[in-house]
CSV table of C-alpha atoms and ligand atoms in Angstrom, one decimal:
chain,number,residue,atom,x,y,z
B,16,MET,CA,142.3,95.3,170.1
B,17,ALA,CA,141.5,94.9,173.9
B,18,LEU,CA,139.5,98.1,173.8
B,19,GLN,CA,137.9,97.1,170.6
B,20,GLY,CA,136.7,94.1,172.4
B,21,ALA,CA,135.6,96.3,175.3
B,22,SER,CA,133.5,98.4,172.9
B,23,LEU,CA,131.5,95.4,172.2
B,24,ILE,CA,129.8,96.3,175.2
B,25,SER,CA,117.3,130.8,141.2
B,26,SER,CA,116.9,130.3,138.7
B,27,THR,CA,119.8,128.4,137.6
B,28,LEU,CA,121.3,130.6,134.8
B,29,ARG,CA,125.0,130.5,134.7
B,30,ILE,CA,126.6,133.6,133.6
B,31,PRO,CA,130.2,133.0,132.8
B,32,LYS,CA,132.6,135.8,133.3
B,33,GLU,CA,133.8,135.6,129.8
B,34,ASN,CA,130.2,135.7,128.3
B,35,LYS,CA,128.9,138.9,129.8
B,36,PRO,CA,126.8,139.8,126.8
B,37,ILE,CA,124.8,136.6,127.3
B,38,ALA,CA,123.9,137.8,130.7
B,39,LEU,CA,122.5,141.0,129.1
B,40,LYS,CA,120.4,138.9,126.8
B,41,GLU,CA,119.0,137.0,129.5
B,42,THR,CA,118.3,139.9,131.7
B,43,THR,CA,116.2,141.5,129.1
B,44,LEU,CA,113.9,138.5,128.8
B,45,PHE,CA,112.2,138.9,132.2
B,46,GLY,CA,111.5,135.3,132.9
B,47,VAL,CA,110.5,134.3,129.4
B,48,ALA,CA,111.8,131.1,128.1
B,49,VAL,CA,115.3,131.1,126.8
B,50,PRO,CA,116.0,128.4,124.1
B,51,THR,CA,118.1,125.8,125.7
B,52,THR,CA,120.3,125.4,122.6
B,53,PHE,CA,121.2,129.0,122.9
B,54,ARG,CA,122.2,128.6,126.5
B,55,ALA,CA,124.0,125.4,126.0
B,56,GLU,CA,126.3,126.9,123.4
B,57,PHE,CA,127.7,129.1,126.1
B,58,ASN,CA,127.7,126.8,129.0
B,59,PRO,CA,128.3,123.1,128.5
B,60,SER,CA,127.1,122.4,132.0
B,61,PHE,CA,123.5,123.0,130.8
B,62,ALA,CA,123.8,120.3,128.2
B,63,GLY,CA,122.0,117.2,129.5
B,64,ASN,CA,120.5,118.9,132.4
B,65,LYS,CA,116.9,118.2,131.9
B,66,LYS,CA,115.5,120.3,134.7
B,67,GLU,CA,117.2,123.3,133.3
B,68,LYS,CA,115.7,122.7,129.9
B,69,SER,CA,112.2,122.3,131.1
B,70,GLY,CA,112.1,124.4,134.2
B,71,LEU,CA,113.5,127.6,133.0
B,72,SER,CA,110.6,129.0,131.2
B,73,VAL,CA,108.4,129.3,134.2
B,74,ARG,CA,111.0,130.7,136.5
B,75,PRO,CA,110.9,134.4,137.4
B,76,ILE,CA,114.4,135.3,136.3
B,77,ARG,CA,116.1,137.8,138.6
B,78,ALA,CA,116.5,139.8,135.5
B,79,GLN,CA,113.7,142.1,136.7
B,80,THR,CA,116.1,143.6,138.9
B,81,ALA,CA,118.6,143.8,136.1
B,82,ILE,CA,116.4,145.9,133.9
B,83,THR,CA,117.3,148.9,136.0
B,84,THR,CA,120.9,148.2,135.4
B,85,PRO,CA,122.3,150.5,132.7
B,86,SER,CA,124.8,148.0,131.4
B,87,ILE,CA,125.8,144.5,132.1
B,88,ASN,CA,129.2,145.6,133.1
B,89,GLN,CA,127.6,147.5,135.9
B,90,ALA,CA,125.5,144.6,137.1
B,91,SER,CA,126.5,143.7,140.6
B,92,SER,CA,128.6,140.6,140.8
B,93,GLU,CA,126.5,139.5,143.7
B,94,GLU,CA,123.5,139.4,141.4
B,95,LYS,CA,125.3,137.4,138.8
B,96,LYS,CA,126.5,135.0,141.5
B,97,THR,CA,122.9,134.0,142.5
B,98,LEU,CA,121.7,133.1,139.1
B,99,ARG,CA,122.6,129.4,138.9
B,100,LYS,CA,122.7,126.2,140.8
B,101,GLY,CA,125.8,125.5,142.8
B,102,ASN,CA,128.0,122.7,141.8
B,103,VAL,CA,129.4,120.5,144.6
B,104,ILE,CA,131.7,117.5,144.3
B,105,ILE,CA,131.3,115.0,147.1
B,106,THR,CA,133.8,112.2,147.2
B,107,GLY,CA,132.4,108.8,148.5
B,108,ALA,CA,128.8,109.8,147.8
B,109,SER,CA,127.7,106.2,147.1
B,110,SER,CA,126.9,105.4,150.8
B,111,GLY,CA,126.7,106.8,154.4
B,112,LEU,CA,127.4,110.4,155.0
B,113,GLY,CA,128.2,111.3,151.5
B,114,LEU,CA,125.0,109.9,150.1
B,115,ALA,CA,122.9,111.5,152.8
B,116,THR,CA,124.6,114.8,152.1
B,117,ALA,CA,124.1,114.4,148.3
B,118,LYS,CA,120.4,113.8,148.9
B,119,ALA,CA,119.9,116.7,151.3
B,120,LEU,CA,121.6,119.1,148.9
B,121,ALA,CA,120.0,117.8,145.7
B,122,GLU,CA,116.5,117.9,147.2
B,123,THR,CA,116.8,121.7,147.7
B,124,GLY,CA,116.9,122.0,143.9
B,125,LYS,CA,119.7,124.6,144.4
B,126,TRP,CA,122.6,122.1,143.9
B,127,ASN,CA,124.0,119.9,141.2
B,128,VAL,CA,125.8,117.2,143.1
B,129,ILE,CA,128.8,115.6,141.4
B,130,MET,CA,129.1,112.1,143.1
B,131,ALA,CA,132.7,111.2,142.9
B,132,CYS,CA,132.8,107.5,143.4
B,133,ARG,CA,135.0,104.5,142.8
B,134,ASN,CA,132.0,102.2,141.9
B,135,PHE,CA,130.0,104.0,139.3
B,136,LEU,CA,127.1,101.5,139.3
B,137,LYS,CA,126.8,101.4,143.0
B,138,ALA,CA,126.6,105.2,143.1
B,139,GLU,CA,123.9,105.4,140.4
B,140,LYS,CA,121.9,102.7,142.2
B,141,ALA,CA,122.3,104.4,145.6
B,142,ALA,CA,121.2,107.8,144.1
B,143,LYS,CA,118.1,106.2,142.7
B,144,ALA,CA,117.4,104.2,145.8
B,145,VAL,CA,117.3,107.3,148.0
B,146,GLY,CA,115.3,109.2,145.4
B,147,ILE,CA,117.9,111.9,144.4
B,148,PRO,CA,116.3,113.9,141.6
B,149,LYS,CA,117.9,112.8,138.3
B,150,GLU,CA,118.4,116.3,137.1
B,151,ASN,CA,120.3,117.3,140.3
B,152,TYR,CA,123.2,114.9,140.2
B,153,THR,CA,126.0,113.5,138.1
B,154,VAL,CA,128.1,110.4,138.9
B,155,MET,CA,131.9,110.7,137.9
B,156,HIS,CA,134.4,108.0,138.5
B,157,LEU,CA,137.1,108.6,141.2
B,158,ASP,CA,139.3,106.1,143.0
B,159,LEU,CA,141.2,107.9,145.6
B,160,ALA,CA,143.5,105.0,146.1
B,161,SER,CA,145.0,105.9,142.8
B,162,LEU,CA,146.6,109.2,142.1
B,163,GLU,CA,146.3,108.6,138.4
B,164,SER,CA,142.6,108.3,138.9
B,165,VAL,CA,142.5,111.5,140.9
B,166,ARG,CA,144.2,113.3,138.0
B,167,GLN,CA,141.8,111.7,135.5
B,168,PHE,CA,138.9,112.8,137.6
B,169,VAL,CA,140.0,116.4,137.6
B,170,ASP,CA,140.5,116.3,133.8
B,171,THR,CA,137.0,114.7,133.3
B,172,PHE,CA,135.4,117.3,135.6
B,173,ARG,CA,137.1,120.1,133.8
B,174,HIS,CA,136.0,118.8,130.4
B,175,SER,CA,132.4,118.8,131.6
B,176,GLY,CA,132.7,122.6,131.6
B,177,MET,CA,130.9,122.9,135.0
B,178,PRO,CA,132.3,125.6,137.4
B,179,LEU,CA,133.2,124.2,140.9
B,180,ASP,CA,131.7,125.9,143.8
B,181,VAL,CA,132.2,123.5,146.7
B,182,LEU,CA,134.4,120.4,147.2
B,183,VAL,CA,133.6,117.9,150.0
B,184,CYS,CA,136.3,115.4,150.8
B,185,ASN,CA,134.3,112.7,152.5
B,186,ALA,CA,135.3,109.3,151.3
B,187,ALA,CA,137.2,107.1,153.7
B,188,VAL,CA,138.2,103.6,154.5
B,189,TYR,CA,138.6,102.1,158.0
B,190,LEU,CA,140.5,98.7,158.3
B,191,PRO,CA,140.5,98.0,162.1
B,192,THR,CA,140.9,94.2,161.7
B,193,ALA,CA,143.7,94.1,159.1
B,194,LYS,CA,146.8,92.3,160.3
B,195,GLU,CA,149.0,93.5,157.5
B,196,PRO,CA,148.9,96.8,155.6
B,197,THR,CA,147.5,97.0,152.1
B,198,PHE,CA,148.5,99.6,149.7
B,199,THR,CA,147.2,102.1,147.1
B,200,ALA,CA,148.1,102.0,143.4
B,201,GLU,CA,151.2,104.2,144.2
B,202,GLY,CA,152.2,102.0,147.2
B,203,PHE,CA,151.0,104.1,150.1
B,204,GLU,CA,149.3,102.4,153.1
B,205,LEU,CA,145.7,102.3,152.1
B,206,SER,CA,143.9,104.3,154.9
B,207,VAL,CA,146.2,107.2,154.8
B,208,GLY,CA,146.7,106.9,151.0
B,209,THR,CA,143.0,107.0,150.4
B,210,ASN,CA,141.7,109.3,153.2
B,211,HIS,CA,144.5,111.8,153.2
B,212,LEU,CA,146.8,111.6,150.1
B,213,GLY,CA,144.1,111.0,147.6
B,214,HIS,CA,142.2,113.9,149.0
B,215,PHE,CA,145.2,116.0,149.3
B,216,LEU,CA,146.0,115.7,145.6
B,217,LEU,CA,142.4,116.2,144.7
B,218,SER,CA,141.8,119.4,146.7
B,219,ARG,CA,145.2,120.9,145.6
B,220,LEU,CA,144.3,120.4,142.0
B,221,LEU,CA,140.7,121.6,142.3
B,222,LEU,CA,141.7,124.7,144.4
B,223,ASP,CA,142.2,126.5,141.0
B,224,ASP,CA,138.7,125.6,139.9
B,225,LEU,CA,137.2,126.8,143.3
B,226,THR,CA,139.2,130.0,142.9
B,227,LYS,CA,137.8,130.7,139.5
B,228,SER,CA,134.2,130.2,140.5
B,229,GLU,CA,132.1,133.3,141.0
B,230,TYR,CA,129.6,131.6,143.2
B,231,PRO,CA,129.0,133.3,146.6
B,232,GLN,CA,129.6,130.1,148.6
B,233,ARG,CA,133.0,128.7,147.6
B,234,ARG,CA,134.0,126.1,150.1
B,235,LEU,CA,136.4,123.2,150.6
B,236,ILE,CA,135.3,120.9,153.3
B,237,ILE,CA,137.3,118.0,154.7
B,238,VAL,CA,135.5,115.5,156.9
B,239,GLY,CA,137.4,115.0,160.2
B,240,SER,CA,136.5,113.0,163.3
B,241,ILE,CA,136.4,113.0,167.0
B,242,THR,CA,138.5,109.9,167.1
B,243,GLY,CA,141.5,111.8,165.8
B,244,ASN,CA,141.2,114.3,168.6
B,245,THR,CA,142.9,113.2,171.8
B,246,ASN,CA,141.3,116.0,173.7
B,247,THR,CA,138.0,113.9,173.8
B,248,LEU,CA,137.0,110.6,175.5
B,249,ALA,CA,136.5,109.0,172.1
B,250,GLY,CA,140.0,110.1,171.0
B,251,ASN,CA,141.5,108.4,174.0
B,252,VAL,CA,140.3,105.0,173.1
B,253,PRO,CA,143.4,103.1,172.1
B,254,PRO,CA,145.1,103.0,169.6
B,255,LYS,CA,145.3,106.8,169.8
B,256,ALA,CA,146.1,109.0,166.8
B,257,ASN,CA,149.7,110.2,166.8
B,258,LEU,CA,151.7,111.4,163.7
B,259,GLY,CA,154.9,111.6,165.6
B,260,ASP,CA,157.6,113.3,163.6
B,261,LEU,CA,156.1,112.1,160.3
B,262,ARG,CA,159.1,109.9,159.6
B,263,GLY,CA,157.0,107.1,158.1
B,264,LEU,CA,155.2,109.4,155.8
B,265,ALA,CA,158.4,111.0,154.8
B,266,GLY,CA,159.7,107.5,154.0
B,267,GLY,CA,156.9,106.9,151.6
B,268,LEU,CA,154.5,104.9,153.8
B,269,ASN,CA,155.2,101.8,151.8
B,270,GLY,CA,156.2,99.3,154.4
B,271,LEU,CA,159.4,98.5,152.4
B,272,GLY,CA,162.2,100.9,153.1
B,273,SER,CA,160.0,102.6,155.7
B,274,SER,CA,157.1,102.0,158.0
B,275,SER,CA,153.5,101.9,156.7
B,276,MET,CA,152.5,104.1,159.6
B,277,ILE,CA,153.0,107.9,159.6
B,278,ASP,CA,154.9,107.9,162.9
B,279,GLY,CA,157.2,105.1,161.8
B,280,GLY,CA,155.6,102.5,164.1
B,281,GLU,CA,154.2,99.0,163.6
B,282,PHE,CA,151.1,98.7,161.4
B,283,ASP,CA,147.8,99.2,163.1
B,284,GLY,CA,144.7,99.7,160.9
B,285,ALA,CA,142.6,101.5,163.5
B,286,LYS,CA,145.4,103.9,164.3
B,287,ALA,CA,146.1,104.5,160.6
B,288,TYR,CA,142.5,105.6,160.2
B,289,LYS,CA,142.7,108.0,163.1
B,290,ASP,CA,146.0,109.4,161.9
B,291,SER,CA,144.4,109.9,158.5
B,292,LYS,CA,141.7,112.0,160.2
B,293,VAL,CA,144.3,114.1,162.0
B,294,CYS,CA,145.8,114.7,158.5
B,295,ASN,CA,142.5,115.8,157.2
B,296,MET,CA,142.0,118.3,160.0
B,297,LEU,CA,145.5,119.6,159.7
B,298,THR,CA,145.2,119.9,155.9
B,299,MET,CA,142.1,122.0,156.2
B,300,GLN,CA,143.9,124.5,158.5
B,301,GLU,CA,147.0,124.7,156.3
B,302,PHE,CA,144.7,125.4,153.3
B,303,HIS,CA,143.0,128.2,155.5
B,304,LYS,CA,146.4,129.6,156.4
B,305,ARG,CA,147.7,129.6,152.9
B,306,TYR,CA,144.7,130.4,150.8
B,307,HIS,CA,141.8,131.9,152.6
B,308,GLU,CA,142.8,135.5,152.6
B,309,GLU,CA,143.9,135.4,149.0
B,310,THR,CA,141.0,133.5,147.5
B,311,GLY,CA,138.0,134.1,150.0
B,312,ILE,CA,137.3,130.4,149.9
B,313,THR,CA,135.9,128.9,153.2
B,314,PHE,CA,138.0,126.0,154.4
B,315,ALA,CA,136.3,123.8,157.1
B,316,SER,CA,136.2,120.5,158.8
B,317,LEU,CA,133.7,118.8,160.9
B,318,TYR,CA,132.7,115.9,163.2
B,319,PRO,CA,129.2,115.0,162.1
B,320,GLY,CA,128.4,112.8,165.1
B,321,CYS,CA,128.7,109.1,165.4
B,322,ILE,CA,126.9,107.6,162.4
B,323,ALA,CA,127.2,104.1,163.8
B,324,GLU,CA,125.5,102.2,161.0
B,325,THR,CA,127.4,103.3,157.9
B,326,GLY,CA,129.6,101.2,155.6
B,327,LEU,CA,132.6,102.5,157.5
B,328,PHE,CA,132.5,99.6,159.8
B,329,ARG,CA,132.1,97.0,157.1
B,330,GLU,CA,135.5,95.5,157.9
B,331,HIS,CA,134.9,95.3,161.6
B,332,ILE,CA,133.9,92.0,163.3
B,333,PRO,CA,130.2,91.3,163.1
B,334,LEU,CA,129.6,91.6,166.8
B,335,PHE,CA,131.0,95.1,166.8
B,336,ARG,CA,128.6,96.1,164.0
B,337,ILE,CA,125.7,94.8,166.0
B,338,LEU,CA,126.6,96.4,169.4
B,339,PHE,CA,128.2,99.6,168.2
B,340,PRO,CA,124.9,101.4,167.3
B,341,PRO,CA,123.1,100.7,170.7
B,342,PHE,CA,126.3,101.6,172.5
B,343,GLN,CA,126.4,104.9,170.8
B,344,LYS,CA,122.7,105.5,171.1
B,345,TYR,CA,122.1,104.7,174.8
B,346,ILE,CA,125.6,104.9,176.4
B,347,THR,CA,127.7,107.6,174.8
B,348,LYS,CA,124.6,109.3,173.3
B,349,GLY,CA,126.9,110.4,170.5
B,350,TYR,CA,124.7,108.5,167.8
B,351,VAL,CA,123.3,110.3,164.8
B,352,SER,CA,121.3,108.9,161.9
B,353,GLU,CA,122.8,109.1,158.4
B,354,GLU,CA,120.0,111.4,157.5
B,355,GLU,CA,120.7,113.9,160.4
B,356,ALA,CA,124.5,113.7,159.7
B,357,GLY,CA,123.8,114.4,156.0
B,358,LYS,CA,121.8,117.5,157.0
B,359,ARG,CA,124.7,118.7,159.1
B,360,LEU,CA,127.3,118.3,156.4
B,361,ALA,CA,124.8,119.9,153.9
B,362,LYS,CA,124.7,123.0,156.2
B,363,VAL,CA,128.5,123.2,156.2
B,364,VAL,CA,128.2,123.1,152.4
B,365,SER,CA,125.6,125.8,152.0
B,366,ASP,CA,124.4,127.6,155.2
B,367,PRO,CA,125.5,131.2,155.1
B,368,THR,CA,125.8,131.2,158.9
B,369,LEU,CA,128.5,128.5,158.6
B,370,SER,CA,130.8,130.5,156.3
B,371,LYS,CA,133.7,131.1,158.7
B,372,SER,CA,137.0,129.6,157.5
B,373,GLY,CA,139.4,127.5,159.4
B,374,VAL,CA,136.7,126.0,161.6
B,375,TYR,CA,136.1,122.4,162.9
B,376,TRP,CA,132.3,122.2,163.3
B,377,SER,CA,130.6,120.0,165.8
B,378,TRP,CA,127.0,119.7,167.0
B,379,ASN,CA,125.7,119.6,170.6
B,380,LYS,CA,122.9,117.6,172.0
B,381,ASN,CA,120.3,120.0,170.7
B,382,SER,CA,121.8,119.6,167.2
B,383,SER,CA,123.1,123.1,167.2
B,384,SER,CA,126.4,123.7,165.5
B,385,PHE,CA,129.4,125.1,167.3
B,386,GLU,CA,133.1,125.8,166.6
B,387,ASN,CA,134.9,123.0,168.3
B,388,GLN,CA,138.4,122.8,169.8
B,389,LEU,CA,140.8,120.6,168.0
B,390,SER,CA,143.4,118.5,170.0
B,391,LYS,CA,146.9,119.8,170.4
B,392,GLU,CA,148.2,117.6,167.6
B,393,ALA,CA,145.4,118.3,165.3
B,394,SER,CA,146.0,122.0,165.6
B,395,ASP,CA,149.7,122.0,165.6
B,396,LYS,CA,150.7,124.6,163.0
B,397,GLU,CA,154.2,123.4,162.6
B,398,LYS,CA,153.0,119.8,162.0
B,399,ALA,CA,150.4,121.1,159.5
B,400,ARG,CA,153.1,122.8,157.5
B,401,LYS,CA,155.3,119.8,157.6
B,402,LEU,CA,152.5,117.4,156.6
B,403,TRP,CA,151.7,119.7,153.7
B,404,GLU,CA,155.2,119.7,152.5
B,405,VAL,CA,155.8,116.0,152.8
B,406,SER,CA,152.4,115.2,151.3
B,407,GLU,CA,153.0,117.4,148.2
B,408,LYS,CA,156.3,115.5,147.5
B,409,LEU,CA,154.5,112.1,147.8
B,410,VAL,CA,151.7,113.0,145.4
B,411,GLY,CA,154.1,114.6,142.9
B,412,LEU,CA,153.3,118.3,143.3
B,413,ALA,CA,156.7,119.3,144.6
T,1,NDP,P1,130.9,104.8,154.3
T,1,NDP,O1,131.8,103.6,154.3
T,1,NDP,O2,129.4,104.7,154.3
T,1,NDP,O3,131.4,105.9,153.2
T,1,NDP,C1,132.6,106.0,152.7
T,1,NDP,C2,132.6,106.3,151.3
T,1,NDP,O4,133.9,106.3,150.8
T,1,NDP,C3,131.9,105.2,150.4
T,1,NDP,O5,131.1,105.7,149.5
T,1,NDP,C4,133.1,104.5,149.8
T,1,NDP,O6,132.8,104.0,148.5
T,1,NDP,C5,134.1,105.6,149.6
T,1,NDP,N1,135.4,105.2,149.3
T,1,NDP,C6,136.2,104.4,150.0
T,1,NDP,N2,137.4,104.2,149.3
T,1,NDP,C7,137.3,105.0,148.2
T,1,NDP,C8,138.2,105.2,147.2
T,1,NDP,N3,139.3,104.6,147.1
T,1,NDP,N4,137.8,106.1,146.2
T,1,NDP,C9,136.7,106.7,146.3
T,1,NDP,N5,135.8,106.5,147.2
T,1,NDP,C10,136.1,105.7,148.1
T,1,NDP,O7,131.4,105.6,155.6
T,1,NDP,P2,130.8,107.0,156.3
T,1,NDP,O8,129.7,107.6,155.5
T,1,NDP,O9,130.7,106.7,157.7
T,1,NDP,O10,132.2,107.9,156.1
T,1,NDP,C11,132.2,109.1,155.5
T,1,NDP,C12,133.1,110.1,156.2
T,1,NDP,O11,132.6,110.4,157.5
T,1,NDP,C13,134.5,109.6,156.3
T,1,NDP,O12,135.4,110.6,156.0
T,1,NDP,C14,134.6,109.2,157.8
T,1,NDP,O13,135.9,109.3,158.3
T,1,NDP,C15,133.7,110.3,158.4
T,1,NDP,N6,133.2,110.0,159.7
T,1,NDP,C16,132.3,109.0,159.9
T,1,NDP,C17,131.9,108.7,161.2
T,1,NDP,C18,130.9,107.6,161.5
T,1,NDP,O14,130.6,107.5,162.6
T,1,NDP,N7,130.5,106.8,160.6
T,1,NDP,C19,132.2,109.6,162.3
T,1,NDP,C20,133.0,110.7,161.9
T,1,NDP,C21,133.5,110.9,160.7
T,1,NDP,P3,132.1,102.5,148.3
T,1,NDP,O15,130.6,102.9,148.4
T,1,NDP,O16,132.5,102.2,146.9
T,1,NDP,O17,132.6,101.7,149.3
T,2,PMR,MG1,134.0,105.3,170.3
T,2,PMR,C1,131.4,110.1,174.1
T,2,PMR,C2,132.1,109.0,173.8
T,2,PMR,C3,132.3,108.4,172.5
T,2,PMR,C4,132.1,108.9,171.2
T,2,PMR,C5,131.3,110.1,170.8
T,2,PMR,C6,132.6,107.9,170.3
T,2,PMR,C7,132.5,108.0,168.9
T,2,PMR,N1,133.1,106.9,171.0
T,2,PMR,C8,133.0,107.2,172.4
T,2,PMR,C9,133.4,106.4,173.4
T,2,PMR,C10,134.0,105.2,173.3
T,2,PMR,N2,134.2,104.5,172.2
T,2,PMR,C11,134.3,104.3,174.5
T,2,PMR,C12,134.2,104.7,175.9
T,2,PMR,C13,134.9,103.2,174.0
T,2,PMR,C14,135.4,102.0,174.7
T,2,PMR,C15,134.4,101.1,175.1
T,2,PMR,C16,134.8,103.3,172.5
T,2,PMR,C17,135.2,102.3,171.7
T,2,PMR,C18,135.2,102.5,170.2
T,2,PMR,C19,135.6,101.5,169.2
T,2,PMR,C20,136.2,100.2,169.5
T,2,PMR,N3,134.7,103.6,169.6
T,2,PMR,C21,134.9,103.4,168.3
T,2,PMR,C22,135.5,102.2,168.1
T,2,PMR,C23,135.6,102.0,166.7
T,2,PMR,O1,136.1,101.1,166.1
T,2,PMR,C24,135.3,103.3,166.0
T,2,PMR,C25,136.5,104.0,165.5
T,2,PMR,O2,137.4,104.3,166.2
T,2,PMR,O3,136.6,104.2,164.2
T,2,PMR,C26,137.7,104.8,163.9
T,2,PMR,C27,134.7,104.1,167.1
T,2,PMR,C28,134.1,105.4,167.2
T,2,PMR,N4,133.7,106.0,168.4
T,2,PMR,C29,133.0,107.1,168.0
T,2,PMR,C30,133.1,107.3,166.6
T,2,PMR,C31,132.5,108.5,165.9
T,2,PMR,C32,133.7,106.2,166.1
T,2,PMR,C33,133.9,105.9,164.6
T,2,PMR,C34,134.2,106.6,163.6
T,2,PMR,C35,135.2,107.7,163.3
T,2,PMR,O4,135.8,108.3,164.1
T,2,PMR,O5,135.2,108.0,162.2
C-alpha cells in the first residue's frame, strides 16, 4: 500500500477435411461466384457471415493454382490452409487490450474475431464504437469467474461449427484496493480464479479444437505481465509475486479451510493479480512442454507494454488513475496506447515471424519485438508442472 501511494507520484473459403470433394468443386470455379447456400450446407461458419456471402464472387479464388492439381487428394495442404479467414477467440475483448486487438485483427479482413465476453451488450457496443466491421466479429458470452460458464462457452462455440485457429487468453481483473477477498462461482479467490483458473479450463478444453484446425497459424496466447516478473524493476514494486509452494492453491483458494492466496498468506489483491500473471506465464510454458511437439501449436505469452489507461485500473483509487498514465509516459517511459498494444498482440496472433513457441514476447523502445527473459519463478519448470496438476484438480479435469 505504501508503494501504491508512492506510485502516485483469401479468399475465405473453408475446406473442411471431411468435405474434400467440395474443395474440388470450388477449385474448378476459378473465382466465379459460389452460391452461398451451397457453401453453407457444408460449413455452418459461413451462415450469417454477410461479407462471405457478398464478397466471394469478386475474389480471385486460389483455385487457379489448383487447376493444375490432378486430384483434390493431391492438393497441397498448405494451399487448403490459406483459403479461409482465421477464427480467433479473444477473452475480455470488450475493452482495453482485447478490444484493440480485436479491432486490429478484424480490420485486416483476414480474421473472424470471436469476442468472448461476460457482458454481451457492452461488447457489442464496444465493437460498434471502435468500428469493427460487422462481418468480422461475433460476440459470445463467457464469464471466466464461473467454470460452468466456461464449459457452456466451449459448447456454444463448438455448436457454431467454426474451426478454432487461435485462442487469446486476455481477460483479467485487478483488485488492488480490496480489503477482503471475493470469490468466483466455484469459490476461488476472484483474481486467480478469473485470470488463471478460468483461462486454464478454457484453454485445456479448446486445445482439442486448436489441434483439429488445419489453419497454418495455430496459436494459444496467454497475456502475461512485467509486474509478475521479479527480474524487473516493475516486478520488484511490493507486493511482489510469489507462489510459494502453492499450498493455498492446493487448499482450494477459498479462504475457508485454506488461504485465499496461492502461497497460503494473507489476502492482498495486488499480489493476487501478480501471482495470477505468474500462473499465466507458467501455464503457457507447460502447454509448450506438453503439446508443442505433438500438435505443432505455438504457445506464447507477452508483456504488451504499460497500457496505463485501460479498465484494468478501474478499482484503483481515483488519484492513481490520474497520475499513473503520466508517470508511465514521462518517468518510466513504459507507456503504450491501447492501439499500439493491440497491434502488438495482433502480431503475436498472426505474424509469421512471431511463430516460435514457448516465448514471452516484449517490445523495446523502438517497438521491435524480442524474446524476453522470464523471472526465476515464472520460468520454474517444476512449479509449472505442479501448478498444472493442482489447477487441473481444481477445475475438475483430474
Ligand atoms: P481491461 O480491464 O480493459 O480489460 C479486461 C477485460 O477482461 C475486460 O473486457 C473485462 O470485461 C474482462 N473480464 C474481466 N473479468 C471477466 C470475466 N469474469 N469473464 C470474462 N471477461 C472478464 O484491462 P486490460 O485491457 O489492461 O487487460 C487486458 C490484459 O492485459 C490482462 O490480461 C492484463 O493482465 C494484461 N496487461 C495489462 C497491462 C496494462 O498496463 N493495462 C500491462 C500488462 C498486461 P468487462 O469489459 O466486462 O469488464
Ligand atoms: Mg509500475 C520501468 C518501470 C516500470 C514499469 C514498466 C511499470 C509497469 N512500472 C514501473 C515502475 C514502477 N511502478 C515504480 C518505480 C513504481 C513505484 C513508484 C511503480 C508503481 C506501480 C503501482 C503502484 N506500478 C504499478 C502499480 C500498479 O498498481 C500497477 C500494477 O501493479 O498492476 C498490477 C502497476 C504497473 N506498473 C507497470 C505496469 C505494466 C503496471 C500494471 C499492470 C500489469 O502488470 O498488468
